[in-house]
mmCIF file of C-alpha atoms in Angstrom:
data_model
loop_
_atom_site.group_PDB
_atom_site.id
_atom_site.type_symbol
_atom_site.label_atom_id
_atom_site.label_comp_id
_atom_site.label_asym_id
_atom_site.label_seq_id
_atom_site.Cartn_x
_atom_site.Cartn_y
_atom_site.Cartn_z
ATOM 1 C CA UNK W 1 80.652 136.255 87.533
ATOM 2 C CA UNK W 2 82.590 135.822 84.032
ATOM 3 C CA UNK W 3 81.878 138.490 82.029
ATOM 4 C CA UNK W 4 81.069 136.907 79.013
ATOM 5 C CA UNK W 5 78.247 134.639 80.708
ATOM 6 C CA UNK W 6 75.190 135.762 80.459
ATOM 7 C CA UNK W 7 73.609 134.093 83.463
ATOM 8 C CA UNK W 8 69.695 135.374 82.757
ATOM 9 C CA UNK W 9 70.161 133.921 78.984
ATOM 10 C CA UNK W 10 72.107 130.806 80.698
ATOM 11 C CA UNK W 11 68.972 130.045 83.086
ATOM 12 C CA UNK W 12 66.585 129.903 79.926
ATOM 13 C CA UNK W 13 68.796 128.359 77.913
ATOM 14 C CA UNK W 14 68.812 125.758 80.725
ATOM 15 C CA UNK W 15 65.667 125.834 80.698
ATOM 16 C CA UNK W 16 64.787 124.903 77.023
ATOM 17 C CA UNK W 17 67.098 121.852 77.417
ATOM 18 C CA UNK W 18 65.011 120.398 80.478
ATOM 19 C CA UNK W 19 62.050 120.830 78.176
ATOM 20 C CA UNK W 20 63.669 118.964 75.707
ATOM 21 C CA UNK W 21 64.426 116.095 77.730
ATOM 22 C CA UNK W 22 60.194 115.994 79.250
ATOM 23 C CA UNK W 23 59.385 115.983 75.813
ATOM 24 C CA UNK W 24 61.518 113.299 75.143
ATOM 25 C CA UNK W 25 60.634 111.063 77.842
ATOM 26 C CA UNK W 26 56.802 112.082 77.987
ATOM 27 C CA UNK W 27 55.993 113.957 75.098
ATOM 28 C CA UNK W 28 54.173 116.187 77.140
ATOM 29 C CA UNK W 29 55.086 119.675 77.320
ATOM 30 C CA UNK W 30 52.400 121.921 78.560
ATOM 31 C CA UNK W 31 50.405 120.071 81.699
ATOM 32 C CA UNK W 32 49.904 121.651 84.688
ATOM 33 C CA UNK W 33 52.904 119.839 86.605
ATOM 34 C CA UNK W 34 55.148 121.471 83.823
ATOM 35 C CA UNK W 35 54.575 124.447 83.740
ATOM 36 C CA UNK W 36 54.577 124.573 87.894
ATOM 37 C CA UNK W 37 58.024 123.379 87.254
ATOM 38 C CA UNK W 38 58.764 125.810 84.482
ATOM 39 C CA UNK W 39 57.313 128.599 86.963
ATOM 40 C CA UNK W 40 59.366 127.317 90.150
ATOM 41 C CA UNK W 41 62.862 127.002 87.906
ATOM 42 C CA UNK W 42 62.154 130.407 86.226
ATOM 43 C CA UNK W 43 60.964 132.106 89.591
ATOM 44 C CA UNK W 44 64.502 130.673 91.855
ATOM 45 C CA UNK W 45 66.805 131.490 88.756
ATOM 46 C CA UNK W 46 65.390 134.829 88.278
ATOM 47 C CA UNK W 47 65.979 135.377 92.650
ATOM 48 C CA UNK W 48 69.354 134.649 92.101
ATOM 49 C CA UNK W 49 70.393 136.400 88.992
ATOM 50 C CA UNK W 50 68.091 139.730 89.836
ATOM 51 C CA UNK W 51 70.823 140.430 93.177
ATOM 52 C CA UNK W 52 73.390 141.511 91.437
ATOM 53 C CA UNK W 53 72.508 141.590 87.125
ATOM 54 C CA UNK W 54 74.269 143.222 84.412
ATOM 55 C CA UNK W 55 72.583 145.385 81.800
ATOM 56 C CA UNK W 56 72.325 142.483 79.187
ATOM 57 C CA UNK W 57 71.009 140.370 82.236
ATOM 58 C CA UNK W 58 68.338 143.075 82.899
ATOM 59 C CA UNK W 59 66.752 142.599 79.381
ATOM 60 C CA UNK W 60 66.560 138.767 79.711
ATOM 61 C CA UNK W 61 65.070 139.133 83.027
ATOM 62 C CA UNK W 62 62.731 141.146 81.859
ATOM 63 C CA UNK W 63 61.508 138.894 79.456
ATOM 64 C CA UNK W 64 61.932 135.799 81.950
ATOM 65 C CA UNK W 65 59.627 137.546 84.717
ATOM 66 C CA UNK W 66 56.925 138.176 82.169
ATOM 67 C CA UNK W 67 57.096 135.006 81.547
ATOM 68 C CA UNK W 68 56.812 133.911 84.506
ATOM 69 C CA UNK W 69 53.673 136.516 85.455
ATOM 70 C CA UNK W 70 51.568 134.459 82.430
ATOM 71 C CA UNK W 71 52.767 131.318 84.350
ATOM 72 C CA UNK W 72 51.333 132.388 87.472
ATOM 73 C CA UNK W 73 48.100 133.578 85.748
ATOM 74 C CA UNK W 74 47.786 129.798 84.416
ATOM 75 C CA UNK W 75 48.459 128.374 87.715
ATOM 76 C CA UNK W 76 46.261 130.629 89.977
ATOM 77 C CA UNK W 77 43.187 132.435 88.164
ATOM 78 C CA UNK W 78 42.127 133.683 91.011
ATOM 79 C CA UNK W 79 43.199 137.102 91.659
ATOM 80 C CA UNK W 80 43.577 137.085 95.431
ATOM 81 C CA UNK W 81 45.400 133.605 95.532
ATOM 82 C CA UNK W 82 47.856 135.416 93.079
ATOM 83 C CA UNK W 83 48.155 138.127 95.433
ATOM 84 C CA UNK W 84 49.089 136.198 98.643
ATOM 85 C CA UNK W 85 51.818 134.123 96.061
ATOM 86 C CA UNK W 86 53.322 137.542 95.181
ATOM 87 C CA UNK W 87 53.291 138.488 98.762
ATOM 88 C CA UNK W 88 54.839 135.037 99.957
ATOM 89 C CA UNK W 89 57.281 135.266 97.085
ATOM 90 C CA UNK W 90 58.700 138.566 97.935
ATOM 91 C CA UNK W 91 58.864 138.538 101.952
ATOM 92 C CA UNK W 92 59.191 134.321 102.183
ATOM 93 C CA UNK W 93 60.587 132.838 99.341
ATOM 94 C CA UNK W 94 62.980 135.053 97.665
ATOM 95 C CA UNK W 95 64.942 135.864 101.186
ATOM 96 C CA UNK W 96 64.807 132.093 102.209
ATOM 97 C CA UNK W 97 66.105 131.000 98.505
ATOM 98 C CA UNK W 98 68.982 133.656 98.666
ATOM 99 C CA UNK W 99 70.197 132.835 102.056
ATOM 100 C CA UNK W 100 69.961 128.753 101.417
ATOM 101 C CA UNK W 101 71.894 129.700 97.722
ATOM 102 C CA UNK W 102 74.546 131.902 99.810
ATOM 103 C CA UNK W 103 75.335 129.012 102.057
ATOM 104 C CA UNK W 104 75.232 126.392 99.415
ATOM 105 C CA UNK W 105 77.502 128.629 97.160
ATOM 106 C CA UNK W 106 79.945 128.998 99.922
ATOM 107 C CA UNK W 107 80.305 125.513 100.670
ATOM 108 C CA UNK W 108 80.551 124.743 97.232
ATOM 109 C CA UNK W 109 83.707 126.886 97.069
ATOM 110 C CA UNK W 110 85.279 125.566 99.943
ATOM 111 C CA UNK W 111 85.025 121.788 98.183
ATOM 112 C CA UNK W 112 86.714 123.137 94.667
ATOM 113 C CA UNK W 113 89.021 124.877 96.615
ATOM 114 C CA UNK W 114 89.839 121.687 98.715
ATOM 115 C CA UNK W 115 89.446 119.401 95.059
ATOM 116 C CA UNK W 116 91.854 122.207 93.386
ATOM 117 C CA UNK W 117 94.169 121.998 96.351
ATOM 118 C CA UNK W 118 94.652 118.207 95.931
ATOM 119 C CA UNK W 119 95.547 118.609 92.229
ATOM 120 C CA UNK W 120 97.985 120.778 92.873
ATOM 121 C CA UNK W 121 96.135 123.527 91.487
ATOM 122 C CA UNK W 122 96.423 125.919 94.443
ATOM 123 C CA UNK W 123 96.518 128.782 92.057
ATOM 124 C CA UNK W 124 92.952 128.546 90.384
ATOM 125 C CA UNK W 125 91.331 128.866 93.665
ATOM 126 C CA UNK W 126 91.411 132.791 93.821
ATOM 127 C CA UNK W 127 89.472 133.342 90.600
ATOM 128 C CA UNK W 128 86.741 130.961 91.209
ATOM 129 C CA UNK W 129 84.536 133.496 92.928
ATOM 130 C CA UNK W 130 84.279 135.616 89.567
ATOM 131 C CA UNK W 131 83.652 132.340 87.445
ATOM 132 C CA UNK W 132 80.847 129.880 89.659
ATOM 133 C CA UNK W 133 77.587 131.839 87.675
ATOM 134 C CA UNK W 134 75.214 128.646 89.128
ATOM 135 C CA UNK W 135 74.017 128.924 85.721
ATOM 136 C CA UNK W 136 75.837 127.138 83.483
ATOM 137 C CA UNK W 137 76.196 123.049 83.536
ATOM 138 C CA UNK W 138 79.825 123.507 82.629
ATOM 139 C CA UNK W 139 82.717 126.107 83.403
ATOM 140 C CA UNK W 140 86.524 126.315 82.074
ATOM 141 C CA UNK W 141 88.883 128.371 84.265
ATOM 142 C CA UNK W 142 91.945 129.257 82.060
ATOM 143 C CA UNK W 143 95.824 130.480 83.308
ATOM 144 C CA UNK W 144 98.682 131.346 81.489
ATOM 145 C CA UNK W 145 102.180 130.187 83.680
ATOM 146 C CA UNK W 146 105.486 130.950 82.505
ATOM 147 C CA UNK W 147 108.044 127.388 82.767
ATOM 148 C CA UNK W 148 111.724 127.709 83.735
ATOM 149 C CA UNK W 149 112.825 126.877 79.940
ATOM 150 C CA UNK W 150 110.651 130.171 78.913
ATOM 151 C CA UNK W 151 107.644 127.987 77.530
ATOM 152 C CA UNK W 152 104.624 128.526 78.875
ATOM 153 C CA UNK W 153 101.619 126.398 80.035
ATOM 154 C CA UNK W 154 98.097 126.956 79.643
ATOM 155 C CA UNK W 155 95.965 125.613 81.644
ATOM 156 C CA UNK W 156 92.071 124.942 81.472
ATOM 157 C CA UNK W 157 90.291 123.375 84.273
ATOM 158 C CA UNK W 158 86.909 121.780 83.560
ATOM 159 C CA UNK W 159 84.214 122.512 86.529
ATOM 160 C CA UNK W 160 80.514 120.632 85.919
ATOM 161 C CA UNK W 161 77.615 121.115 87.770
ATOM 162 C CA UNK W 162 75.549 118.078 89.433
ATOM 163 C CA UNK W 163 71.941 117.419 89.666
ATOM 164 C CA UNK W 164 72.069 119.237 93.066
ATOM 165 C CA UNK W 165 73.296 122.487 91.563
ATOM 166 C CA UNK W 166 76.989 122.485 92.789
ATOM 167 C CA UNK W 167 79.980 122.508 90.794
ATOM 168 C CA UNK W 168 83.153 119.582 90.635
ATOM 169 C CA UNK W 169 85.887 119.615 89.634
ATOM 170 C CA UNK W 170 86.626 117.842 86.194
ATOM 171 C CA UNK W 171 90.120 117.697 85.235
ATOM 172 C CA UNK W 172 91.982 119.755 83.122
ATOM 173 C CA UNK W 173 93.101 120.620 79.269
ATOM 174 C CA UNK W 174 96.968 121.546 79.744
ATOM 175 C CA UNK W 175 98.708 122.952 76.418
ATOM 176 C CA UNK W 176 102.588 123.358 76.509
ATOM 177 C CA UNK W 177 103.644 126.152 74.087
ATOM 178 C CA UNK W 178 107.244 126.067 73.700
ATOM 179 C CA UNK W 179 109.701 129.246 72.931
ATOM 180 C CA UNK W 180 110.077 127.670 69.120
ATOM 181 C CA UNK W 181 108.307 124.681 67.885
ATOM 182 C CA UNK W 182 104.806 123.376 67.676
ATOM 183 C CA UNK W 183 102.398 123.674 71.111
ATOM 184 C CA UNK W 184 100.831 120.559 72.157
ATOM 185 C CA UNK W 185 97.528 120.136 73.957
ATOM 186 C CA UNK W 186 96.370 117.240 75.794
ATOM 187 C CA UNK W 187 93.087 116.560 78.029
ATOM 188 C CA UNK W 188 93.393 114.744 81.124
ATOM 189 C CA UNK W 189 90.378 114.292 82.690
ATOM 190 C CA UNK W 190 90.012 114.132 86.920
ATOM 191 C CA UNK W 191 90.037 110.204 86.464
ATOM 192 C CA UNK W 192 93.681 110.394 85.566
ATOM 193 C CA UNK W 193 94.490 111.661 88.454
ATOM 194 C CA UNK W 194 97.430 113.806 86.701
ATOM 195 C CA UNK W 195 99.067 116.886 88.387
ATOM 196 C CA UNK W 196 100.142 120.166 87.038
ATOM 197 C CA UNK W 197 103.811 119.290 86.997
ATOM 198 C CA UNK W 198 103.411 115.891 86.226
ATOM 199 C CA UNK W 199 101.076 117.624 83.354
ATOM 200 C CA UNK W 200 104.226 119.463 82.329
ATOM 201 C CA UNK W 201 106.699 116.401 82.118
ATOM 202 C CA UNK W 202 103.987 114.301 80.382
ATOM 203 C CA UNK W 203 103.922 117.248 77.381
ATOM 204 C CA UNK W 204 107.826 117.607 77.302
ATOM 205 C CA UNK W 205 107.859 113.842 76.653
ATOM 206 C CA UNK W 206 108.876 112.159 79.988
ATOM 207 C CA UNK W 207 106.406 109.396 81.042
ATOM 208 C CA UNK W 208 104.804 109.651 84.312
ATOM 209 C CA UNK W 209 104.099 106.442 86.445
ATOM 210 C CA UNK W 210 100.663 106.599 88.164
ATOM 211 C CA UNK W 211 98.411 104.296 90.588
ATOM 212 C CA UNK W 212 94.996 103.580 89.103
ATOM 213 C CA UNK W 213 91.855 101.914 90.806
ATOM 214 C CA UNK W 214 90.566 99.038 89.276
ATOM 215 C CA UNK W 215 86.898 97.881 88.838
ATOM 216 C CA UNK W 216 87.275 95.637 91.823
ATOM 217 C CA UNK W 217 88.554 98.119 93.673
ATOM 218 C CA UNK W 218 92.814 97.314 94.118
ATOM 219 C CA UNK W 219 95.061 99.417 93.039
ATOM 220 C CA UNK W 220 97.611 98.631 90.219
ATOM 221 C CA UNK W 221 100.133 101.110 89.008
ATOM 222 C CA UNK W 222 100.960 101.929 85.016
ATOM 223 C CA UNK W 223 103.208 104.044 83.075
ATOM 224 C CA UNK W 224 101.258 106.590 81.109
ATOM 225 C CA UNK W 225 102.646 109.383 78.358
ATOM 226 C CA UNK W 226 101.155 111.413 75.860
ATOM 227 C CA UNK W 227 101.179 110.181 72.255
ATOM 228 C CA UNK W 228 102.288 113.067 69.971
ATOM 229 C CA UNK W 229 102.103 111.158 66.696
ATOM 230 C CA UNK W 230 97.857 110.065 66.454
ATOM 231 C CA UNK W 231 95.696 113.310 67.627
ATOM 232 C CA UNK W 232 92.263 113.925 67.862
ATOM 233 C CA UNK W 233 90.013 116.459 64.989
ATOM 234 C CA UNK W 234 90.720 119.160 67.716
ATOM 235 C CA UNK W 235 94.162 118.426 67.700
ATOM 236 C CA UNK W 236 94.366 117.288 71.059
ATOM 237 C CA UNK W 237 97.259 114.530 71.877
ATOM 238 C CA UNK W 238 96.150 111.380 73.741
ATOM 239 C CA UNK W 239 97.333 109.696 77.283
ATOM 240 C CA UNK W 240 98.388 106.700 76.413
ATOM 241 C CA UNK W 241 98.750 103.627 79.526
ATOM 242 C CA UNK W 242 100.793 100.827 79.733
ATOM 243 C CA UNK W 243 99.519 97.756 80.868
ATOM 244 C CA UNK W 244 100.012 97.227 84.716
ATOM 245 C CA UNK W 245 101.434 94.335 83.092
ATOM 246 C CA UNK W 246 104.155 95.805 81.260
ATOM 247 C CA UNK W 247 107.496 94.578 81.714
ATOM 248 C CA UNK W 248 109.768 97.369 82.472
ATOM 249 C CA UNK W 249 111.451 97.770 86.560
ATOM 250 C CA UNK W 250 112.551 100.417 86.934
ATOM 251 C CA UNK W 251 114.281 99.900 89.914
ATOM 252 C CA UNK W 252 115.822 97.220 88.730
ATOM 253 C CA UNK W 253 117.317 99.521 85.656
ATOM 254 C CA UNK W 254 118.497 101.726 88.006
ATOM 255 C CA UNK W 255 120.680 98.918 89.502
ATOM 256 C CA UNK W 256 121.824 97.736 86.612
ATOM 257 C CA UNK W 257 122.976 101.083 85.566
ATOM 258 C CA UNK W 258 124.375 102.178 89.030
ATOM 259 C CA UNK W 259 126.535 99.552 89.094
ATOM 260 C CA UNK W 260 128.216 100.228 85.335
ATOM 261 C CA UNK W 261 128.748 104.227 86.472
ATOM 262 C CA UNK W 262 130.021 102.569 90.410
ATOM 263 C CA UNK W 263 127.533 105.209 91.874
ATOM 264 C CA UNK W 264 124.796 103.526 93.932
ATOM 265 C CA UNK W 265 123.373 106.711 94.941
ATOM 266 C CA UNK W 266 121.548 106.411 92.065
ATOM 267 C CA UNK W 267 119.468 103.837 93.769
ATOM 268 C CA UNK W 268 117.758 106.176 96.001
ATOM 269 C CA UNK W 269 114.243 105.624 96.996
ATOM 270 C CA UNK W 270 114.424 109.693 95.787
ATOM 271 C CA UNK W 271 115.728 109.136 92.516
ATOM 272 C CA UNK W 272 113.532 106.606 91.831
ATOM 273 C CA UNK W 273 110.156 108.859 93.024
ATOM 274 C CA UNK W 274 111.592 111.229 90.910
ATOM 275 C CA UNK W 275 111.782 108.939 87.676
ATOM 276 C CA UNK W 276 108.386 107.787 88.289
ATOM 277 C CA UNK W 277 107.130 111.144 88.137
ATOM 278 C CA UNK W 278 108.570 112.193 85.503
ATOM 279 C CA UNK W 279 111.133 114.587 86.543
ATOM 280 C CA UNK W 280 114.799 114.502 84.863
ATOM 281 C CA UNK W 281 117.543 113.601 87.270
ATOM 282 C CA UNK W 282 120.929 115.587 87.607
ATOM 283 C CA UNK W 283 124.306 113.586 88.608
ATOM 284 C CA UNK W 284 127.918 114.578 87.943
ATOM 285 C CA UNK W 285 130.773 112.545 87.788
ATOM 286 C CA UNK W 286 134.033 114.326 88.556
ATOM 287 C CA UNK W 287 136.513 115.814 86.085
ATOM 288 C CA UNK W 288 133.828 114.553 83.204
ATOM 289 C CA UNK W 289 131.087 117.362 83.781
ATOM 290 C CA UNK W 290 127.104 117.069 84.447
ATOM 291 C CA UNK W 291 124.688 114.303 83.018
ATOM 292 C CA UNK W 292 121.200 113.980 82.922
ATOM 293 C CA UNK W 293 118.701 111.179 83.111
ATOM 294 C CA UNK W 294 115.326 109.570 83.063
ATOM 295 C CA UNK W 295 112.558 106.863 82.522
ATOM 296 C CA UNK W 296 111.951 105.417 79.080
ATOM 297 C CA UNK W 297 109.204 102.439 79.743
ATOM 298 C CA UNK W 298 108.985 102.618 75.624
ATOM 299 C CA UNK W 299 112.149 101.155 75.428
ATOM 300 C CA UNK W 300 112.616 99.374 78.946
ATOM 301 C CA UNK W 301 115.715 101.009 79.572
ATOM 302 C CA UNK W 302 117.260 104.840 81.019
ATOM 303 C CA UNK W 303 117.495 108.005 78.644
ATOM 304 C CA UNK W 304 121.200 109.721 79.217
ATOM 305 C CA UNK W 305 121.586 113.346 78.138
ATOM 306 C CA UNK W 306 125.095 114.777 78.693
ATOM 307 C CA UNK W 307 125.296 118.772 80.388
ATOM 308 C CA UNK W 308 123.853 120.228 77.317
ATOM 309 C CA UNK W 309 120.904 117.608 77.697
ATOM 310 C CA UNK W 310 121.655 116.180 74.467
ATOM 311 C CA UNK W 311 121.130 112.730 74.277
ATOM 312 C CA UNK W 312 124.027 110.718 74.721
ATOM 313 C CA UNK W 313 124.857 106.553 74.719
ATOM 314 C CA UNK W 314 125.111 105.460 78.393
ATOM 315 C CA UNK W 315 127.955 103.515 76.629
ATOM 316 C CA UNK W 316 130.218 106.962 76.213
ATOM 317 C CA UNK W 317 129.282 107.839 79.638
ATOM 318 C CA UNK W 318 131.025 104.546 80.967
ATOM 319 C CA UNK W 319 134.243 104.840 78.865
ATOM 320 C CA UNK W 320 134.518 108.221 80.657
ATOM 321 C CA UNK W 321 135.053 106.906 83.749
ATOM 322 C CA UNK W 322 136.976 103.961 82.997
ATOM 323 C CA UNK W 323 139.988 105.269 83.610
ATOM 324 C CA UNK W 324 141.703 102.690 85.830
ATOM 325 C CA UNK W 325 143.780 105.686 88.229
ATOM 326 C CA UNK W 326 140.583 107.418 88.947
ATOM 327 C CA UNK W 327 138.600 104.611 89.487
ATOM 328 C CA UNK W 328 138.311 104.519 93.532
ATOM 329 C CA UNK W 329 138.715 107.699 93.676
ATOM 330 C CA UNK W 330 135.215 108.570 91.338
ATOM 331 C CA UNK W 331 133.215 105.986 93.115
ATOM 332 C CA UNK W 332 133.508 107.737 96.058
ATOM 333 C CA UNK W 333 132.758 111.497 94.656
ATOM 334 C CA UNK W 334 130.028 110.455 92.662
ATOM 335 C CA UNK W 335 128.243 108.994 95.868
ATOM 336 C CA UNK W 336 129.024 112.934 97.587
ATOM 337 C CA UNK W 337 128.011 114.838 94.509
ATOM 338 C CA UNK W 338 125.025 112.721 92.980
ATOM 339 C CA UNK W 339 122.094 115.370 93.080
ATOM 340 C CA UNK W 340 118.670 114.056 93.640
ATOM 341 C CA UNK W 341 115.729 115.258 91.576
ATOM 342 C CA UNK W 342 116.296 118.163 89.475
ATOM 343 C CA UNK W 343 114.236 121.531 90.939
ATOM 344 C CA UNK W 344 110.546 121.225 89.800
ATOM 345 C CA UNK W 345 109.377 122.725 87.187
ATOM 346 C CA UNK W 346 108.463 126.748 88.769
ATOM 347 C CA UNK W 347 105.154 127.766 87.015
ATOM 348 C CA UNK W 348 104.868 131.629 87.239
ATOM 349 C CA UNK W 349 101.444 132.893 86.741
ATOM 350 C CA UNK W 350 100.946 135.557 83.902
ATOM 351 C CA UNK W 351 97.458 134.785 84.046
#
């Protein structure tokens, strides 16, 4: 349980809000179907929070089990009828409620552990057991990583609870907060179907190319990146999608420039993958040192950094190997020492 929830105060808080909503749609609030329900929701809530509650919980439940004794008086007058529900509720109900809400809980974990799994977000799964309270309609599960570069990434993944009572996984609020400079935060819910790492290129600025299903079912792939320049009143940067429409190929870019540097192992399927995703590619051309590249949809071309991942012309990278005595002798050296996709990015968990 997170320490900060309050799960007795969460229940009536809960509570109040279903009220609301009868009100709303009936403008009825005290019949005798209402106040059963208020009773039953109460009574469960209170089973599950009394196994294991805190001393704040203890004073809420105090007050939400006198409640609920004035509820029963309303419901049953009669004295022995109230008797044989206090009875039933204590040997029947409450053991039969616990052990359905034990197996239900369990199984709930297993499918956010097997959701957070597929997002690549292995490392959430372990703290999940201190955070699912059943009482609140929404949970965020933070953790602090550490990047290669020093920066760090936050992470905030978004659990909500469905009608049924079980928690899903929502997405996740990733904020990059570099060494020096200005942090930047961007939301990207489950529907986006974005990845921790690919989370991490999108927020250094590298554009990440994703498959998306379509009303009508088919799948159509788009470039996506996060705008830095228009942000939301919380500050939060936007994912911005190209149209699966967009003219930019990348593969054939790749060609185009593969053939200029004589080095078609840039035309790996590999390199490609690795473009789409995001990730910054390594290659070194002999005698002129290390250079660095990746996807630019913006522009329909290829971004060229040189070994200091400064951003250089692919022009100047050209006239270095140009020279006419070295020319065979490159374009076979480049093929050996092209490196695929530069290491991912290693998130180290501070917390």
């Amino acid at each position: 349980m997170a320490s900060q929830i309050n799960r007795a105060e969460q229940l009536w808080k809960n509570w109040e809000e279903h009220q609301k909503a009868f009100a709303e749609l009936t403008g009825i609030t005290d019949n005798k179907d209402t106040l059963r329900f208020k009773y039953d929701f109460l009574t469960k809530g209170a089973y599950r929070i009394s196994v294991n509650p805190s001393d704040k919980e203890k004073l809420f439940l105090k007050v939400i089990k006198t409640v609920t004794h004035n509820l029963q008086k309303k419901l049953y007058p009669n004295l022995i009828v109230r008797l044989f529900i206090r009875a039933k509720s204590l040997l029947i109900d409450k053991p039969g409620h616990l052990r359905m809400f034990e197996k239900n809980s369990a199984e709930n974990l297993e499918s956010l552990q097997a959701e957070l799994k597929k997002a690549e977000l292995s490392s959430f799964t372990g703290k999940l057991d201190n955070k699912l309270d059943f009482e609140s309609p929404k949970i965020d599960v933070e953790s602090l990583n550490k990047l290669n570069d020093n920066s760090k990434l936050k992470v905030n993944i978004h659990l909500e609870k469905d009608r049924f009572g079980s928690y899903h996984y929502n997405g996740f609020t990733a904020t990059l907060i570099p060494e020096n400079g200005e942090s930047i935060t961007c939301k990207l819910p489950i529907e986006n179907n974005i990845s921790v790492i690919e989370a991490v290129n999108l927020l250094q600025g590298r554009p990440v190319y994703k498959d998306y299903e379509n009303s009508d079912g088919t799948i159509s792939q788009r470039w996506v990146q996060v705008d830095t320049k228009e942000k939301t009143i919380n500050g939060e940067s936007q994912l911005i999608s190209y149209s699966p429409l967009y003219d930019f190929d990348l593969k054939k870019e790749i060609i185009a420039h593969a053939d200029k540097l004589n080095c078609f192992g840039l035309t790996k399927e590999s390199i490609r993958k690795g473009l789409e995703q995001g990730s910054t590619i390594a290659f070194e051309i002999p005698d002129k040192g290390k250079f660095y590249l990746n996807a630019d949809p913006a522009h329909k071309t290829l971004n060229f950094f040189d070994q200091d991942k400064k951003p250089i012309s692919f022009t100047s990278i050209v006239e270095k190997i140009k020279e006419p005595e070295k020319q065979a002798q490159n374009k076979f050296k480049l093929l050996i020492k092209l490196q695929d996709i530069s290491p991912r990015q290693s998130l180290a968990m501070i917390r």
